[in-house]
JSON list of C-alpha atoms in Angstrom, two decimals:
[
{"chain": "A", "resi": 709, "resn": "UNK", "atom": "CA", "xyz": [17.86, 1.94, -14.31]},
{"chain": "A", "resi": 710, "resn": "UNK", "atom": "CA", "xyz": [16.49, 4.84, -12.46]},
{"chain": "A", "resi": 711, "resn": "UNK", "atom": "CA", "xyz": [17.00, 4.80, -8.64]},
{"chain": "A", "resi": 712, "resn": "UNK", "atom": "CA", "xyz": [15.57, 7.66, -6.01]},
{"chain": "A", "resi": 713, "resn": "UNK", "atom": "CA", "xyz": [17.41, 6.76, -2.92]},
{"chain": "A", "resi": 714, "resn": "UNK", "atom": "CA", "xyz": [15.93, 8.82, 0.71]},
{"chain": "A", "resi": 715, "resn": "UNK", "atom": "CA", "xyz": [17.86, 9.30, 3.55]},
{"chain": "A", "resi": 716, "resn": "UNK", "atom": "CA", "xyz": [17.84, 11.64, 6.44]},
{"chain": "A", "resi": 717, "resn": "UNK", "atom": "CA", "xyz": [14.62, 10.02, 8.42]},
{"chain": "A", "resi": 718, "resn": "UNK", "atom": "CA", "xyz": [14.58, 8.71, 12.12]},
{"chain": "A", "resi": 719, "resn": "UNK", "atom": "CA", "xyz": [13.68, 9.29, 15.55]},
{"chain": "A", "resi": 720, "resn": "UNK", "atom": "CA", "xyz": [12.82, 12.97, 16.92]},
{"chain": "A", "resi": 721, "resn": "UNK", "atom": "CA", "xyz": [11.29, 14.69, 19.64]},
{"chain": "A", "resi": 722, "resn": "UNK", "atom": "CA", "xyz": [8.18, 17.30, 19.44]},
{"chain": "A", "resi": 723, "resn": "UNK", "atom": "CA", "xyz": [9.48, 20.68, 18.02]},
{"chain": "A", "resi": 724, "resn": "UNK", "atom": "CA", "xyz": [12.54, 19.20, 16.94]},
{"chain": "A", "resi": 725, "resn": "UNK", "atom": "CA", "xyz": [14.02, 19.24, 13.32]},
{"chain": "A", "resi": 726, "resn": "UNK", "atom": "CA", "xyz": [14.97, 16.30, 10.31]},
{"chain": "A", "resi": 727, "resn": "UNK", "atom": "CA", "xyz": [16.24, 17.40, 7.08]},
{"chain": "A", "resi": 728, "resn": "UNK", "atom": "CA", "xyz": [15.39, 14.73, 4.39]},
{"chain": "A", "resi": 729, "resn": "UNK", "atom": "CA", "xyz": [17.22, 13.88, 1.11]},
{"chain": "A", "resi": 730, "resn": "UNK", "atom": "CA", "xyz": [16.50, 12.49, -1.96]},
{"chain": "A", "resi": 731, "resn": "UNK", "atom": "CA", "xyz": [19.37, 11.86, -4.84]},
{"chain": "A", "resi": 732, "resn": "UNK", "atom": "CA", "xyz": [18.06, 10.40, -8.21]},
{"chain": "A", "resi": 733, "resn": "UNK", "atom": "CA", "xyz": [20.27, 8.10, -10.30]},
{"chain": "A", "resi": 734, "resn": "UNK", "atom": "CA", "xyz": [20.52, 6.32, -13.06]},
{"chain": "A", "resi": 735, "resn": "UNK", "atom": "CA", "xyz": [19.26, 7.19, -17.16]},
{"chain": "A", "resi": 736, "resn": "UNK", "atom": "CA", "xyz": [16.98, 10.11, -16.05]},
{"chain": "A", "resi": 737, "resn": "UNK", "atom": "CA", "xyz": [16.79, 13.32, -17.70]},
{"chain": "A", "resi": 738, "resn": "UNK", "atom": "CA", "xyz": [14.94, 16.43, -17.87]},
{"chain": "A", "resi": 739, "resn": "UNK", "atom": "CA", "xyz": [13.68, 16.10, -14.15]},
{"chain": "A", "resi": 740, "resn": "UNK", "atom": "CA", "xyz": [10.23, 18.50, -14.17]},
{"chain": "A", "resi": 741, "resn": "UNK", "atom": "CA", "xyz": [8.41, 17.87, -10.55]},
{"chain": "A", "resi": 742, "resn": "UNK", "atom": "CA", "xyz": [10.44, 17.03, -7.49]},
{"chain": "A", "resi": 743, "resn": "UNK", "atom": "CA", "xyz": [8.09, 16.11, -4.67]},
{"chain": "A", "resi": 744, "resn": "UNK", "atom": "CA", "xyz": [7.86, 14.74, -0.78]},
{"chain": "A", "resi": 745, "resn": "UNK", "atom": "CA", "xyz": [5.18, 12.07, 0.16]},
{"chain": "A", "resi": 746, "resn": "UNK", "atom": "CA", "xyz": [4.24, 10.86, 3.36]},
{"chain": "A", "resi": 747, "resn": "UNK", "atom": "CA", "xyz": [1.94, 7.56, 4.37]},
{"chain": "A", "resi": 748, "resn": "UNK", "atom": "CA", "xyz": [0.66, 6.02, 7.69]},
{"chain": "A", "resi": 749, "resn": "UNK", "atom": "CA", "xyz": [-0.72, 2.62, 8.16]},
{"chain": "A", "resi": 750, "resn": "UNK", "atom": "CA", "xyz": [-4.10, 2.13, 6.43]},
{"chain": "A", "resi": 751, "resn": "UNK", "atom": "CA", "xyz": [-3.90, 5.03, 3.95]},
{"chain": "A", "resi": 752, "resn": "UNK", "atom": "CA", "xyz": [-2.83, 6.33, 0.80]},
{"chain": "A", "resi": 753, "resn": "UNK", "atom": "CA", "xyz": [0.37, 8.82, 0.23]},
{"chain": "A", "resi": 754, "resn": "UNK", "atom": "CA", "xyz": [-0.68, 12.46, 0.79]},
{"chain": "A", "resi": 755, "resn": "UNK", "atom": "CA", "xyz": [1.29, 15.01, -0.97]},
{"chain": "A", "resi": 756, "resn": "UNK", "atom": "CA", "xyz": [3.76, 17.12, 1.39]},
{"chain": "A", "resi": 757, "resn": "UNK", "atom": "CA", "xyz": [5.24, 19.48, -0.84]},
{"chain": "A", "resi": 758, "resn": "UNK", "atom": "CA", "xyz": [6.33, 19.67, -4.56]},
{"chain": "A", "resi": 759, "resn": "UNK", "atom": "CA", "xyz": [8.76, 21.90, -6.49]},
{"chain": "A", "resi": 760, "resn": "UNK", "atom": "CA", "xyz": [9.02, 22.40, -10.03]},
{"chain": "A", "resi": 761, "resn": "UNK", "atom": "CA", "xyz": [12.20, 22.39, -12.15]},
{"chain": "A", "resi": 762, "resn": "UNK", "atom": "CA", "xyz": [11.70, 26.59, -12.12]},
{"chain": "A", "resi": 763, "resn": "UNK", "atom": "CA", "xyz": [11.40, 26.43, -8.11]},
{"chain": "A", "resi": 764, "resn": "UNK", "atom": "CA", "xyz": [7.70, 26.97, -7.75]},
{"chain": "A", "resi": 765, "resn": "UNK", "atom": "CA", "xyz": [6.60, 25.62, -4.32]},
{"chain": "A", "resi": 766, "resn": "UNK", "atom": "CA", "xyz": [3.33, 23.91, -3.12]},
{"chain": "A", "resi": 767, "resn": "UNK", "atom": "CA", "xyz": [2.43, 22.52, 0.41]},
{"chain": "A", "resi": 768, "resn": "UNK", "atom": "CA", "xyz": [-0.28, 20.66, 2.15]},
{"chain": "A", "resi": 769, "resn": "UNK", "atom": "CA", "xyz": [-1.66, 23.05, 4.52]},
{"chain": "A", "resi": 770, "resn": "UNK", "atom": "CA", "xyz": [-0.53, 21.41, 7.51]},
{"chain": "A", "resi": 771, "resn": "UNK", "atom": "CA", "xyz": [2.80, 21.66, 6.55]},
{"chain": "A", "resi": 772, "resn": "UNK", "atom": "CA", "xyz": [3.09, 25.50, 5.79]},
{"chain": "A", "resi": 773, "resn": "UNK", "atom": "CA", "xyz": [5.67, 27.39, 7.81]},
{"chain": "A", "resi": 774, "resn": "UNK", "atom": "CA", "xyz": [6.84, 24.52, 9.28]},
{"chain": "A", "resi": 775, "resn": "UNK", "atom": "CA", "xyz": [8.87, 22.56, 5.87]},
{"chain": "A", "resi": 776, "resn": "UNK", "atom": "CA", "xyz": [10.56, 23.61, 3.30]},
{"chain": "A", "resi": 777, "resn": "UNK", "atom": "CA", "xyz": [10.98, 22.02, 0.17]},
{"chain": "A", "resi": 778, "resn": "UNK", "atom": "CA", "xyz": [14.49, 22.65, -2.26]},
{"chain": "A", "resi": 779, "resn": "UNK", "atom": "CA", "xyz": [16.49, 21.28, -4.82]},
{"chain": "A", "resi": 780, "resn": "UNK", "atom": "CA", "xyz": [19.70, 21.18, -6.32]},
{"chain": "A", "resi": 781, "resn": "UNK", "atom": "CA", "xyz": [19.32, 20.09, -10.07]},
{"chain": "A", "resi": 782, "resn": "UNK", "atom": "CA", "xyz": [22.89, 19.52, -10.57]},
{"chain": "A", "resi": 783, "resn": "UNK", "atom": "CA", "xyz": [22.97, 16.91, -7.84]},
{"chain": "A", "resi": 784, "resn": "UNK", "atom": "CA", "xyz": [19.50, 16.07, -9.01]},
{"chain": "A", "resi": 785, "resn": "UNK", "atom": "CA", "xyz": [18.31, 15.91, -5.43]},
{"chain": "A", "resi": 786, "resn": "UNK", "atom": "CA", "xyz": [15.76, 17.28, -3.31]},
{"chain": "A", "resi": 787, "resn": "UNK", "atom": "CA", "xyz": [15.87, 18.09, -0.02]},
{"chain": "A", "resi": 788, "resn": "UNK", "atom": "CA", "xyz": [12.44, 18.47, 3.08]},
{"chain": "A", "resi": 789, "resn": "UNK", "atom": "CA", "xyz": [13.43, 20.78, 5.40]},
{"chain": "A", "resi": 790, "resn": "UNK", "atom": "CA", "xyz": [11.14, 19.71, 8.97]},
{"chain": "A", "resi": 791, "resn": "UNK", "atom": "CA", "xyz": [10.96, 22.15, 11.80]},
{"chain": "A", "resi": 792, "resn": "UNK", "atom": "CA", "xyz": [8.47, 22.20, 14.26]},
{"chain": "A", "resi": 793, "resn": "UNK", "atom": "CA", "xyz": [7.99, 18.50, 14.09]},
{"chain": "A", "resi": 794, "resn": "UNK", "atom": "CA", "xyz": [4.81, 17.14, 15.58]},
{"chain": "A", "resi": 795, "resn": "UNK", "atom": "CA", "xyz": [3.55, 13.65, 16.74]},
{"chain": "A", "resi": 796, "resn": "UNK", "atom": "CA", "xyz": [1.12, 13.58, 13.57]},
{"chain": "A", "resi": 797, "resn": "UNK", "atom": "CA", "xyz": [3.87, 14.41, 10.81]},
{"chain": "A", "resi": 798, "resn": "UNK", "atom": "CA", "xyz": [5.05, 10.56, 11.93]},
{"chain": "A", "resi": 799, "resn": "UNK", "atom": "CA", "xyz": [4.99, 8.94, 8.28]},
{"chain": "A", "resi": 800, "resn": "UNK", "atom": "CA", "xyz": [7.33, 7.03, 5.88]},
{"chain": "A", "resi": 801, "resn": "UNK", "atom": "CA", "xyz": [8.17, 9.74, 3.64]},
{"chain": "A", "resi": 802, "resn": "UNK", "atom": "CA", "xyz": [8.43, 9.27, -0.06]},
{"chain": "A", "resi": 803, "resn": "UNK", "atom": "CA", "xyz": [10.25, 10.97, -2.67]},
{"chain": "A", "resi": 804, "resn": "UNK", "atom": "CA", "xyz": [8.90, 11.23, -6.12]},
{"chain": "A", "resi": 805, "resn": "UNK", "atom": "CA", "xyz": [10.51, 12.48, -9.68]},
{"chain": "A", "resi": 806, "resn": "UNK", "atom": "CA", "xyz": [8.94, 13.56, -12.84]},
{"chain": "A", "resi": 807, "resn": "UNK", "atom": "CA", "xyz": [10.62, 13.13, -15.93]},
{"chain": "A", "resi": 808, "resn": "UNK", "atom": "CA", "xyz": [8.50, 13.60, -19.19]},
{"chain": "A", "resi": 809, "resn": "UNK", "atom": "CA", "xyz": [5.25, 11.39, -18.87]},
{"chain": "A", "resi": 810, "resn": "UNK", "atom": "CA", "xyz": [7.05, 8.93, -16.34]},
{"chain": "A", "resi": 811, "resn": "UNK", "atom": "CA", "xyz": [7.04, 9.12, -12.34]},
{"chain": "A", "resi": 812, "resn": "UNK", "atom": "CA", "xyz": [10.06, 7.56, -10.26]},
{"chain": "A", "resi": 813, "resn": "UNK", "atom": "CA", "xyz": [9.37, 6.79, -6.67]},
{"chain": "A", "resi": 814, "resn": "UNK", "atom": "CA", "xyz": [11.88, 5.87, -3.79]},
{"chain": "A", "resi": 815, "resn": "UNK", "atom": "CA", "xyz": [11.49, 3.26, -1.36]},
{"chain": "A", "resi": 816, "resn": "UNK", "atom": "CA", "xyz": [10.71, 5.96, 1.52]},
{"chain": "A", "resi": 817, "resn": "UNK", "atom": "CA", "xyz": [12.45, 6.71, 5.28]},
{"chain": "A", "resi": 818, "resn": "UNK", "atom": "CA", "xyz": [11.39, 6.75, 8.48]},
{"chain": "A", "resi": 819, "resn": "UNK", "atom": "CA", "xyz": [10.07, 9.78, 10.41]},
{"chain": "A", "resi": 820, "resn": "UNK", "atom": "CA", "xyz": [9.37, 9.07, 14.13]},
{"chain": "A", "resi": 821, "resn": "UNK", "atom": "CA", "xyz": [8.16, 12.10, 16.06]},
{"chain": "A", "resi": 822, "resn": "UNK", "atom": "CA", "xyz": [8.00, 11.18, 19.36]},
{"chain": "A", "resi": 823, "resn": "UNK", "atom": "CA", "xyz": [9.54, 11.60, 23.23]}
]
């Protein structure tokens, strides 16, 4: 059984920092597409940022220069980077894992940005 487990979420202050994680485990192999996902009440998960098993990076524009997406493949976990935090990046953030033609999703965590 594959399990994505996040952690790293909570309660921040404007232009303060969170670094989340995300560890995959469980009969998964040849991870491709690492990726953060973020939803609000009432709508759909936006992309956040993505890497690819070569490190190729992609963010949502609202995002750029302020997150940084990584990974360790070893550990099989990715890692969001938030600096700059703002009262609209407030979200559950989701981690997601390709791994041939199948997509793994965690159960998300918690980002308050607020004072």
């Amino acid at each position: 059984q594959v399990q994505l487990v996040e952690s790293g979420g909570g309660l921040v202050q404007p232009g303060g920092s969170l670094r989340l994680s995300c560890a995959a485990s469980g009969s998964i192999f040849n991870i491709g597409v690492m990726a953060w996902y973020r939803q609000t009440p009432g709508k759909g998960r936006v992309l956040v940022a993505d890497i690819t098993s070569g490190g190729s990076t992609t963010y949502a524009d609202s995002v750029k220069g302020r997150f940084t997406i990584s990974r360790d493949s070893a550990k099989r976990t990715v890692y969001l980077q938030m600096n700059s935090l703002k009262p609209e990046d407030t979200a559950v953030y989701y981690c997601k894992s390709t791994a041939g033609y199948s997509n793994y999703w965690g159960r998300g965590t918690q980002v308050t940005v607020s004072s």
